[in-house]
CSV table of C-alpha atoms and ligand atoms in Angstrom, one decimal:
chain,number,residue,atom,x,y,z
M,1,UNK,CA,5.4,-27.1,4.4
M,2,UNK,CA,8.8,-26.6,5.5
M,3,UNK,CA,7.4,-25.0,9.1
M,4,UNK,CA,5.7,-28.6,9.3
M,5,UNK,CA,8.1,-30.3,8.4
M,6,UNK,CA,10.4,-28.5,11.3
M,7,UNK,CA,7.4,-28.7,14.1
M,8,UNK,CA,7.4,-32.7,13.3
M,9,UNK,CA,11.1,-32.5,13.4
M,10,UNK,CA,11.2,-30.4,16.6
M,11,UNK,CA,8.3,-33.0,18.4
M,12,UNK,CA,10.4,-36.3,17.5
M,13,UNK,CA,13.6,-34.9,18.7
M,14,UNK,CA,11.9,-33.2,22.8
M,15,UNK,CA,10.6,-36.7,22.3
M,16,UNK,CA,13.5,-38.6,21.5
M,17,UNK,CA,16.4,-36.5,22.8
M,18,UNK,CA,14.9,-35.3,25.9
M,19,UNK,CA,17.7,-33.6,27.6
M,20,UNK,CA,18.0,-34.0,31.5
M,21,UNK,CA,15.6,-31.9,33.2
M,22,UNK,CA,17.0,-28.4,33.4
M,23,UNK,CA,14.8,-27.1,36.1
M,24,UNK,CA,17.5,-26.8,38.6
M,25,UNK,CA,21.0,-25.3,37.9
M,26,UNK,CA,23.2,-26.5,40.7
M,27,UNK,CA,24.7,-23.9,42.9
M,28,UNK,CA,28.2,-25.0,43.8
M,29,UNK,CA,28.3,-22.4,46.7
M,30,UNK,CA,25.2,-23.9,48.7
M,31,UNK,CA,26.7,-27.5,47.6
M,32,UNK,CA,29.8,-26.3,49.4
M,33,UNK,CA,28.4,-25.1,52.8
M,34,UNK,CA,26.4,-28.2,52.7
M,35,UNK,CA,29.7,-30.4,52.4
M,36,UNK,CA,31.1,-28.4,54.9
M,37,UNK,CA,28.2,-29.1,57.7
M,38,UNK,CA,27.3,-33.0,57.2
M,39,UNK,CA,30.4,-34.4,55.4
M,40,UNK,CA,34.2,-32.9,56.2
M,41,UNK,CA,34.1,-35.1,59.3
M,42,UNK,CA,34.3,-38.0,57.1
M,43,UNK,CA,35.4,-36.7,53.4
M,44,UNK,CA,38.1,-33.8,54.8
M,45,UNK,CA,38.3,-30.1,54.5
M,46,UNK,CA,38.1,-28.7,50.7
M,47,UNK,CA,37.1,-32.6,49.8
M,48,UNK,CA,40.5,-33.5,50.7
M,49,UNK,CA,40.8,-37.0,52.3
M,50,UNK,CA,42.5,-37.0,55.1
M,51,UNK,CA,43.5,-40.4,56.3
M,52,UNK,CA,45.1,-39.8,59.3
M,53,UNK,CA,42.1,-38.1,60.6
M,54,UNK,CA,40.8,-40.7,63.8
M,55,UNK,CA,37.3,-40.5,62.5
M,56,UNK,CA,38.6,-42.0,59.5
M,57,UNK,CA,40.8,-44.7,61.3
M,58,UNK,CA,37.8,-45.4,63.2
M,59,UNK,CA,35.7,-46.3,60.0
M,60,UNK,CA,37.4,-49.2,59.1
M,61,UNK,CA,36.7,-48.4,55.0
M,62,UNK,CA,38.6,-45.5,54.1
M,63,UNK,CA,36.7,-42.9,51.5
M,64,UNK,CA,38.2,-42.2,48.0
M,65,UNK,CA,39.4,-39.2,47.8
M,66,UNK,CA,37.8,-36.8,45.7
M,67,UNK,CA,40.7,-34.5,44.8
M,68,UNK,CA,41.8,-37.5,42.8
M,69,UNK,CA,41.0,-36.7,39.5
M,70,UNK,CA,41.2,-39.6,38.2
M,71,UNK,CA,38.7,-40.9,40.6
M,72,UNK,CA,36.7,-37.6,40.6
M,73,UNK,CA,36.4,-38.3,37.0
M,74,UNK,CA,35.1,-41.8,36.8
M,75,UNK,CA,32.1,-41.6,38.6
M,76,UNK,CA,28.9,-40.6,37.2
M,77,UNK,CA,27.1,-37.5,39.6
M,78,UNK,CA,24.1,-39.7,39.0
M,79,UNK,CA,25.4,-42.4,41.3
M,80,UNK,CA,27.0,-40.3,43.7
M,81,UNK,CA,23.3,-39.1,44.3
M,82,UNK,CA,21.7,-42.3,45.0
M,83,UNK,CA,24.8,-42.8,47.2
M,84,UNK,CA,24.3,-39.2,49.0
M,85,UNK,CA,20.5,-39.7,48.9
M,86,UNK,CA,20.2,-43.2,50.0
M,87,UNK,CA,23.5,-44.4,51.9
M,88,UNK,CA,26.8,-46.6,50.7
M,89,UNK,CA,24.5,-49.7,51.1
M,90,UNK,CA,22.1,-48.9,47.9
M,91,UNK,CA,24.8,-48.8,45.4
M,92,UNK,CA,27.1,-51.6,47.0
M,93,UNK,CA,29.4,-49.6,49.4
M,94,UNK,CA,29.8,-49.2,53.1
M,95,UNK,CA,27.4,-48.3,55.6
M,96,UNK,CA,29.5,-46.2,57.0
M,97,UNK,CA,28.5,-43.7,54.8
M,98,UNK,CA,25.2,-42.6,56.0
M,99,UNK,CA,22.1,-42.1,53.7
M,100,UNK,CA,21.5,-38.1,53.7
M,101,UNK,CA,17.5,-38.1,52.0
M,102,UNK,CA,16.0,-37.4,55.2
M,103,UNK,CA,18.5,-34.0,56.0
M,104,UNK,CA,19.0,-32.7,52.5
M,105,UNK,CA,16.5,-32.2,49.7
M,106,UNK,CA,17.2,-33.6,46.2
M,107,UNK,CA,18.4,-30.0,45.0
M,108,UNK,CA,20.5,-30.2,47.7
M,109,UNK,CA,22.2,-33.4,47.0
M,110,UNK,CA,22.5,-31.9,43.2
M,111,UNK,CA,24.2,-28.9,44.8
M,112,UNK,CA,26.7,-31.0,47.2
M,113,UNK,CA,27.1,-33.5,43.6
M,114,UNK,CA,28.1,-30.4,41.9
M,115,UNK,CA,30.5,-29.2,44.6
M,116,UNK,CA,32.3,-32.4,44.6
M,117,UNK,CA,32.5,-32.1,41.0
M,118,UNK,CA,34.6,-29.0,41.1
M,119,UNK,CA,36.4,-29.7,43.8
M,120,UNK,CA,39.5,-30.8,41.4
M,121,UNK,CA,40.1,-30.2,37.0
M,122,UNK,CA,38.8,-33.6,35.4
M,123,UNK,CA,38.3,-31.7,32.1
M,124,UNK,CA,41.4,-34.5,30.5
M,125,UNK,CA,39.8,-37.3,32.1
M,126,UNK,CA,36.3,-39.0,29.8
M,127,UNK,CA,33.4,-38.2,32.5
M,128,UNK,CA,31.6,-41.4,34.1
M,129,UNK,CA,28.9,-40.4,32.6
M,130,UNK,CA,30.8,-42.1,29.4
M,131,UNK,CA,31.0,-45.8,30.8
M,132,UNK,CA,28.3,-47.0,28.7
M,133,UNK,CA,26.9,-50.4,29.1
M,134,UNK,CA,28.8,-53.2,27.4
M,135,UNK,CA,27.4,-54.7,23.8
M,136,UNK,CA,27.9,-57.8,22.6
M,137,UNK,CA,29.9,-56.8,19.5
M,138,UNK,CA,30.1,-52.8,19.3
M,139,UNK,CA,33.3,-51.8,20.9
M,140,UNK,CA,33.2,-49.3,23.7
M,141,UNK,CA,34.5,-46.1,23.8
M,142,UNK,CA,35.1,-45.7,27.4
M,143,UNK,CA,38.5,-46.4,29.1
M,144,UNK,CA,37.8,-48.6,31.7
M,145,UNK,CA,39.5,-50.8,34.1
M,146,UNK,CA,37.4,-53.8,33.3
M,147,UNK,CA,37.9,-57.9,33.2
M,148,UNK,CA,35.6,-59.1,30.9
M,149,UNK,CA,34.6,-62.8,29.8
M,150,UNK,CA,32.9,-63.4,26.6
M,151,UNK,CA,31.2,-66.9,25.7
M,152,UNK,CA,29.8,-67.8,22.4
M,153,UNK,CA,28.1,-70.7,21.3
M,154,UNK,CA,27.6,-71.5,17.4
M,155,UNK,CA,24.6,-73.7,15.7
M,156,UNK,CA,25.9,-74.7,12.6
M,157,UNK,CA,26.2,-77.4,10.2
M,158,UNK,CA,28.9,-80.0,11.4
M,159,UNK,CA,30.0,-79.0,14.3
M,160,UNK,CA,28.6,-76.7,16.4
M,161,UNK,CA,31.8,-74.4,17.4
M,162,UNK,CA,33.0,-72.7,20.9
M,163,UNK,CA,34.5,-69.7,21.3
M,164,UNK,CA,35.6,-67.9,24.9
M,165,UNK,CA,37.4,-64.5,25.2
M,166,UNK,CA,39.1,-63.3,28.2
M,167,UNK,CA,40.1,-59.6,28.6
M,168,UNK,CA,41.9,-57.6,31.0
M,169,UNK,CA,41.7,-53.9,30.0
M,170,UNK,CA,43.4,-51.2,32.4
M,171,UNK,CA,43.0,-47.1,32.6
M,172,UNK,CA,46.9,-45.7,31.2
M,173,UNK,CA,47.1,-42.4,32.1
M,174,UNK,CA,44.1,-39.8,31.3
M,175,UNK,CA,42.7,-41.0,28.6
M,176,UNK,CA,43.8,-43.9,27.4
M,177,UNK,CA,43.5,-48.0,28.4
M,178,UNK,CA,45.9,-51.0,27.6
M,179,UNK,CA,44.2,-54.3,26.1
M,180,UNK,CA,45.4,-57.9,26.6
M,181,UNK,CA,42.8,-60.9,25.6
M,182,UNK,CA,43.5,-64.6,25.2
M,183,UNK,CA,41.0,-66.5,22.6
M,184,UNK,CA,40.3,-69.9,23.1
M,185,UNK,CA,38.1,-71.8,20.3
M,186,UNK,CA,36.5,-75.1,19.7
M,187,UNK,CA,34.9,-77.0,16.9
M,188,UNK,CA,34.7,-81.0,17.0
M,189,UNK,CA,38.0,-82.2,18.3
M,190,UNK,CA,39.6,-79.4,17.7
M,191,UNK,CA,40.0,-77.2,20.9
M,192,UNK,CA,43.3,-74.7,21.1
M,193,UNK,CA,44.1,-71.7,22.7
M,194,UNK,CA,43.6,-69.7,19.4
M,195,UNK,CA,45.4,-66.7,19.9
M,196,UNK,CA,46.6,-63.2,22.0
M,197,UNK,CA,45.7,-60.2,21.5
M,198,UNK,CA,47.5,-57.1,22.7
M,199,UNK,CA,45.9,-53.4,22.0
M,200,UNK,CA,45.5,-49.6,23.4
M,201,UNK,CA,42.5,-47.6,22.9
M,202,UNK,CA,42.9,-43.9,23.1
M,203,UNK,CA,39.8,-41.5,23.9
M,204,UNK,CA,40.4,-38.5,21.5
M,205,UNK,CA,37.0,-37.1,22.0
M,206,UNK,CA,34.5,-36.5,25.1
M,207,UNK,CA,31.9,-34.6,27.0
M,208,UNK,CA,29.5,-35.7,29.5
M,209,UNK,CA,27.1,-36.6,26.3
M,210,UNK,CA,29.4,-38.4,23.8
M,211,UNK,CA,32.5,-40.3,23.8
M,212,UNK,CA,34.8,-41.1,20.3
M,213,UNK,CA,38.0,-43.3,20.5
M,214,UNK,CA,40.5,-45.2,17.9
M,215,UNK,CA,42.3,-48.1,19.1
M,216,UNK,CA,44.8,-50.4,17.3
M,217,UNK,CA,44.4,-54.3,17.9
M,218,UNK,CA,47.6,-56.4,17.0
M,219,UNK,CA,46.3,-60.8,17.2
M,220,UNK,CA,49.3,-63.1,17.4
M,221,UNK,CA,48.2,-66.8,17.0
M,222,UNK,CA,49.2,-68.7,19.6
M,223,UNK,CA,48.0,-72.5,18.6
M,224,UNK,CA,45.7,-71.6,15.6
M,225,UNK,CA,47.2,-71.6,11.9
M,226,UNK,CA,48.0,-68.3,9.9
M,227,UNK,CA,50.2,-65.1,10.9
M,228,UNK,CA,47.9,-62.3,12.8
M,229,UNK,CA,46.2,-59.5,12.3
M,230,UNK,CA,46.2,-55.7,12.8
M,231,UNK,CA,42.8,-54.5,14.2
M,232,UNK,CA,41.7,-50.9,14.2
M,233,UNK,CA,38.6,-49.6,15.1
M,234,UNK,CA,36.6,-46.2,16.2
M,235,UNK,CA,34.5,-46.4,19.0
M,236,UNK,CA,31.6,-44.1,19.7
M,237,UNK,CA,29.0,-43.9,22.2
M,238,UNK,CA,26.4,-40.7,22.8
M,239,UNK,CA,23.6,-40.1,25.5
M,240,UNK,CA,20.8,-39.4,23.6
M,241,UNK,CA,18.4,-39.1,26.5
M,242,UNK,CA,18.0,-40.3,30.0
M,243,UNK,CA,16.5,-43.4,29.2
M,244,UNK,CA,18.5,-44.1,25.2
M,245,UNK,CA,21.8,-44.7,24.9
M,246,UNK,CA,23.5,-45.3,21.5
M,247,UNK,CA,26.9,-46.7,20.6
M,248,UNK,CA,28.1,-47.6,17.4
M,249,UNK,CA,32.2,-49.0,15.9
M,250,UNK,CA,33.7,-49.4,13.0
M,251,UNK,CA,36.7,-52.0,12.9
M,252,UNK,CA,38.8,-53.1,10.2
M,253,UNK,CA,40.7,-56.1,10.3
M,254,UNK,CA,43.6,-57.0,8.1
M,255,UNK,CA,45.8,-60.0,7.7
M,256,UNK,CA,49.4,-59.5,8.0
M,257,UNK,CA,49.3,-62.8,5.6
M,258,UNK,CA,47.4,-60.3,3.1
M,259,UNK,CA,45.5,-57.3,3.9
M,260,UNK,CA,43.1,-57.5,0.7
M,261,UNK,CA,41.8,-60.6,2.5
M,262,UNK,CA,40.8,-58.1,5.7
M,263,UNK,CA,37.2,-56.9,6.5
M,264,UNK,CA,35.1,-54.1,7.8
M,265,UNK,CA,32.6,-54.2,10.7
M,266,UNK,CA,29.6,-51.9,11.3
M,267,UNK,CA,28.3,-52.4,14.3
M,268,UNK,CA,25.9,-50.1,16.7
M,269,UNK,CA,23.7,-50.6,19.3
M,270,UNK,CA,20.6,-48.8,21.4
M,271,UNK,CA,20.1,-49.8,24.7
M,272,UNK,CA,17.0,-48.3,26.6
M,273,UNK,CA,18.0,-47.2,30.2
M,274,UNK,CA,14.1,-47.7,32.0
M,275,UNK,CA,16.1,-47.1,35.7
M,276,UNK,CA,18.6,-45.6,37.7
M,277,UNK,CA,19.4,-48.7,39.5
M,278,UNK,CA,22.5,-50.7,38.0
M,279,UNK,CA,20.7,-54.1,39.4
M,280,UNK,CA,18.3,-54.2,36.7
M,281,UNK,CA,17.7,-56.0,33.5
M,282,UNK,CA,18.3,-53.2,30.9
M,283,UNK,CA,16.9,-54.6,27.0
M,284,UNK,CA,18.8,-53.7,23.8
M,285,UNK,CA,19.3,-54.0,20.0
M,286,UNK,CA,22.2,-54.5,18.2
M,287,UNK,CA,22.6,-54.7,14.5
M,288,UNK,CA,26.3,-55.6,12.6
M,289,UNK,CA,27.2,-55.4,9.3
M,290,UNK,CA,30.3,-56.9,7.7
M,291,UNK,CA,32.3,-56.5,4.8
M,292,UNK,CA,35.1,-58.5,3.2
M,293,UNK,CA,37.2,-56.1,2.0
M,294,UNK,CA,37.8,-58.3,-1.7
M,295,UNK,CA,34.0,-58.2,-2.1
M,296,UNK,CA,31.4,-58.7,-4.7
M,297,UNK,CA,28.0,-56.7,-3.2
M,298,UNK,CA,26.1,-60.3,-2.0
M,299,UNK,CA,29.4,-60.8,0.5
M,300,UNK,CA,27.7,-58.0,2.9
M,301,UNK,CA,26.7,-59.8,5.8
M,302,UNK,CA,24.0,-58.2,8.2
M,303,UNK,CA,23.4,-59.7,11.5
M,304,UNK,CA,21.0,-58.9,14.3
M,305,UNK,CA,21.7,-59.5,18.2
M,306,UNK,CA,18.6,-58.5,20.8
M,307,UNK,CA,20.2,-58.7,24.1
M,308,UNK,CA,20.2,-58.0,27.9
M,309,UNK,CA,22.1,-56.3,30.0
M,310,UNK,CA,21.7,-57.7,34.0
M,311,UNK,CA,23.3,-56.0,36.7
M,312,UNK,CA,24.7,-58.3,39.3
M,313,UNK,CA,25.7,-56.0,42.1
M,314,UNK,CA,24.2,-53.3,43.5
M,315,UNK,CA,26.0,-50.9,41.7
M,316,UNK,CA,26.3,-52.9,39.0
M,317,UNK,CA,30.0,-53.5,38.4
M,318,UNK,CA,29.0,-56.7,37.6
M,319,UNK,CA,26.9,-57.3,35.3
M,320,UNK,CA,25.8,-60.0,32.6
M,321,UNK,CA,25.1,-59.6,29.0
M,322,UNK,CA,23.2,-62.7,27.3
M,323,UNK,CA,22.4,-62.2,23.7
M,324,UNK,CA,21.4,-63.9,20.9
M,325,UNK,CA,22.5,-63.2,17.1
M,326,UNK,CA,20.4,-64.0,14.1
M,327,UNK,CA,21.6,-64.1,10.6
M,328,UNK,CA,19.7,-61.4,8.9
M,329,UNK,CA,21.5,-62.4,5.4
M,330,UNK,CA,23.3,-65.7,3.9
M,331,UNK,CA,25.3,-67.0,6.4
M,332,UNK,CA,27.5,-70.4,6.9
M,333,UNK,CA,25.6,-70.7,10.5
M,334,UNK,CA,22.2,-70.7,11.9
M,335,UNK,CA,22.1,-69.0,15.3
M,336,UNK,CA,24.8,-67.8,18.1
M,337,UNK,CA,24.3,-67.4,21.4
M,338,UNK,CA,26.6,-65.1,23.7
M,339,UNK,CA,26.8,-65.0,27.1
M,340,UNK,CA,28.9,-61.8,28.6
M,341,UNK,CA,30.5,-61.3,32.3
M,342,UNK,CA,31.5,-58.0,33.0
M,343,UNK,CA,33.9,-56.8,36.2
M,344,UNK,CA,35.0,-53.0,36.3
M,345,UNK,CA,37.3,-53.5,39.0
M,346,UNK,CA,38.0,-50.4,39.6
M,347,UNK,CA,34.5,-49.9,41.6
M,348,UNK,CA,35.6,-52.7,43.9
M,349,UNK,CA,36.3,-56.2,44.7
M,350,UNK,CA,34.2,-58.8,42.7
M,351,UNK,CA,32.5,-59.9,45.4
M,352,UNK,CA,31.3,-57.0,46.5
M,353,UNK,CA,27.6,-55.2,46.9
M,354,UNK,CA,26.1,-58.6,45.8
R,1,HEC,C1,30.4,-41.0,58.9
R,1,HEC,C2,31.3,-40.7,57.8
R,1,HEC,C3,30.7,-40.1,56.5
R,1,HEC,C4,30.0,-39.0,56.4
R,1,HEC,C5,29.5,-38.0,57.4
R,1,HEC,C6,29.8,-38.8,54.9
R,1,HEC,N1,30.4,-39.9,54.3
R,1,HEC,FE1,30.4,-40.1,52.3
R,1,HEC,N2,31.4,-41.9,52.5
R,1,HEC,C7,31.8,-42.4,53.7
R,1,HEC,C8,32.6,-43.6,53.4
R,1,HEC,C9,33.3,-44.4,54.5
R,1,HEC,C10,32.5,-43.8,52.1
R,1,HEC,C11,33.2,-45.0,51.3
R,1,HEC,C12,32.3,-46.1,51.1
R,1,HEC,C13,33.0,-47.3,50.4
R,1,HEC,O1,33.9,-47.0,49.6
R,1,HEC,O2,32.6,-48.4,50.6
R,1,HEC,C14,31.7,-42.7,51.5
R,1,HEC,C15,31.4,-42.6,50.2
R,1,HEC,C16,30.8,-41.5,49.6
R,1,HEC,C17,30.5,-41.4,48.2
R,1,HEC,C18,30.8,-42.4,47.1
R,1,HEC,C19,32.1,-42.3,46.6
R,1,HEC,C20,32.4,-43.5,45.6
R,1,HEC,O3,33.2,-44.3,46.1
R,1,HEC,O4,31.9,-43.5,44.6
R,1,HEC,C21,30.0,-40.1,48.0
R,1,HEC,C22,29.6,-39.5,46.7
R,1,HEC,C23,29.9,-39.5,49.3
R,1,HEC,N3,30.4,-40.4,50.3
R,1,HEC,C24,29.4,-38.3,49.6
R,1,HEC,C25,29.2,-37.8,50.8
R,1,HEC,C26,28.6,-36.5,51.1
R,1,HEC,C27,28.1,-35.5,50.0
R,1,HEC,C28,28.4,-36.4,52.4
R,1,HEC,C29,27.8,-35.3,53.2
R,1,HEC,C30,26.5,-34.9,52.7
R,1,HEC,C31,29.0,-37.6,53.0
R,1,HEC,N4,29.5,-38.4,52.0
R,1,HEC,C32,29.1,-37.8,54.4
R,1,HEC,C33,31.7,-41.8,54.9
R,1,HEC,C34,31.0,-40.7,55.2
């Protein structure tokens, strides 16, 4: 019984938590006698950019430099394949880098990923690997350099309400990432610049599989009535398999007016990754739950948001999110739909690799 029980156990999880094919350990040795026959003209001895160098001058786009760590760090190896395999143009960049799938093999390009890899210590830095896609409501865990604008439109009785969210986040030092937002809300005749938000998030946790991080939210209102509020909140996200991602948060929220009045929010998400390439429309479902804090059981309020995820440029560091939430429980509102733009400016220009 219990050998069944484990078999059935072992079958959902090769199933469900298929780990990425391990048929090829990469060699970081071959990976760096490749480097140093097709790319040091470009990329510099040892991986070092060299910008002085005239064949860089000539190029007119000048390479990152992967002895950066922090650079080194934020890219997934995944897209540095496609890049390697398939040229700068596939995921957005510049032609000048030349596609390599017709002089190197894919174990190759694994080997060559791998040596760029190691060519500097990211083990402080959260891996790439860690920038998971963007949900409507889950906080991520990854510190990004992001500008993100959120729209939500609510179907209620009276007035149907407005809300828009503008956020600037930016990378501070290894692990951590600053957070300004401006909240602008409106219902009927009522339309004000509700409030500011200033934060930091802090990634206290990370391999290239799972990513934890705590962050502290303080909202000043800025036309809206009442005195703030202290957000906190852990944010999780984990690789469960090449093709299912899951994230999940759980933020508090407390009045400075009264924080008996605050509330907790569940939320997590599972988003199902069908391709490698960002400019895609990537499904997934999200389910919140939400507590008032001075609660009598019924107060639990569970919410369900299906949603896409559409990647706008061709390495999709701009993307889309549209969802739409449904009240799964008693709520003052009948539907809300959100509509999510995403820029990580770190991977370029917002009007680039369209
Ligand atoms: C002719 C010059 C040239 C050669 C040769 C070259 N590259 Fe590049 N590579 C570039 C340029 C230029 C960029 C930057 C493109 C951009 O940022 O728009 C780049 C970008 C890249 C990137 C993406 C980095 C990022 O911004 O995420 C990777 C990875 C890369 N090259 C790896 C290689 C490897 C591995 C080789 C050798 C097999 C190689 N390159 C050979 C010019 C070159």
């Amino acid at each position: 019984m219990i050998r069944d029980f484990r078999n059935v156990l072992m079958t959902i999880s090769a199933l469900f938590l298929a780990l990425p094919s391990a048929a090829h350990a990469a060699d970081i040795d071959n990976g760096r006698q490749i480097y140093d026959t097709y790319c040091t003209s470009c990329h510099g001895a040892g991986a070092r950019l060299d910008p002085s160098s005239p064949v860089i001058q000539g190029l007119g786009v000048t390479p990152a430099d992967f002895s950066d760590p922090l650079f080194n760090s934020r890219e997934p190896a995944a897209d540095w394949e496609m890049v390697i395999k398939h040229g700068g143009h596939a995921l957005g960049l510049s032609e000048q880098m030349p596609a390599q799938g017709e002089a190197l093999d894919d174990e190759q390009i694994a080997d060559v990923t791998a040596y760029l890899k190691s060519v500097v210590d990211t083990s402080a830095f959260p891996p790439g690997e860690m920038n998971l896609m963007l949900a409507i409501r889950t906080k991520k865990a990854f510190p990004e350099d992001e500008v993100v604008y959120v729209g939500r439109y609510t179907e209620q009785d009276g007035d149907n309400a407005f809300k828009q969210v503008l956020e600037y986040e930016k990378r501070i030092g290894k692990a951590g990432q600053g957070i300004v937002e401006l909240v602008h809300e409106r219902e009927g005749s009522v339309s004000e610049l509700a409030e500011a938000e200033i934060g930091y998030k802090h990634a206290v946790s990370f391999s290239r599989s799972h990513v934890l991080s705590a962050a502290a939210v303080v909202a000043i209102p800025i036309e809206a009535d009442g005195d703030g509020e202290l957000q906190t909140y852990l944010a999780y996200g984990k690789v469960l398999s090449p093709s299912w991602i899951f994230q999940s948060s759980l933020r508090l929220k407390f009045p400075f007016e009264g924080a008996s009045d605050g509330e907790a929010e569940l939320a997590g998400i599972v988003h199902y990754v069908h391709s490698p390439w960002p400019r895609r429309v990537f499904p997934a479902l999200e389910i919140v739950a939400t507590n008032p804090f001075r609660s009598s059981n019924g107060d639990l309020e569970w919410t369900a948001m299906p949603q896409v995820r559409i990647g706008l440029t061709r390495g999709g560091h701009v993307a889309l999110n549209l969802g739409v939430e449904f009240p799964l429980s008693d709520q003052s509102w009948d539907q809300r739909y959100y509509m999510t733009l995403l820029w990580d400016f770190a991977d370029g220009g917002f009007f680039q690799g369209w």
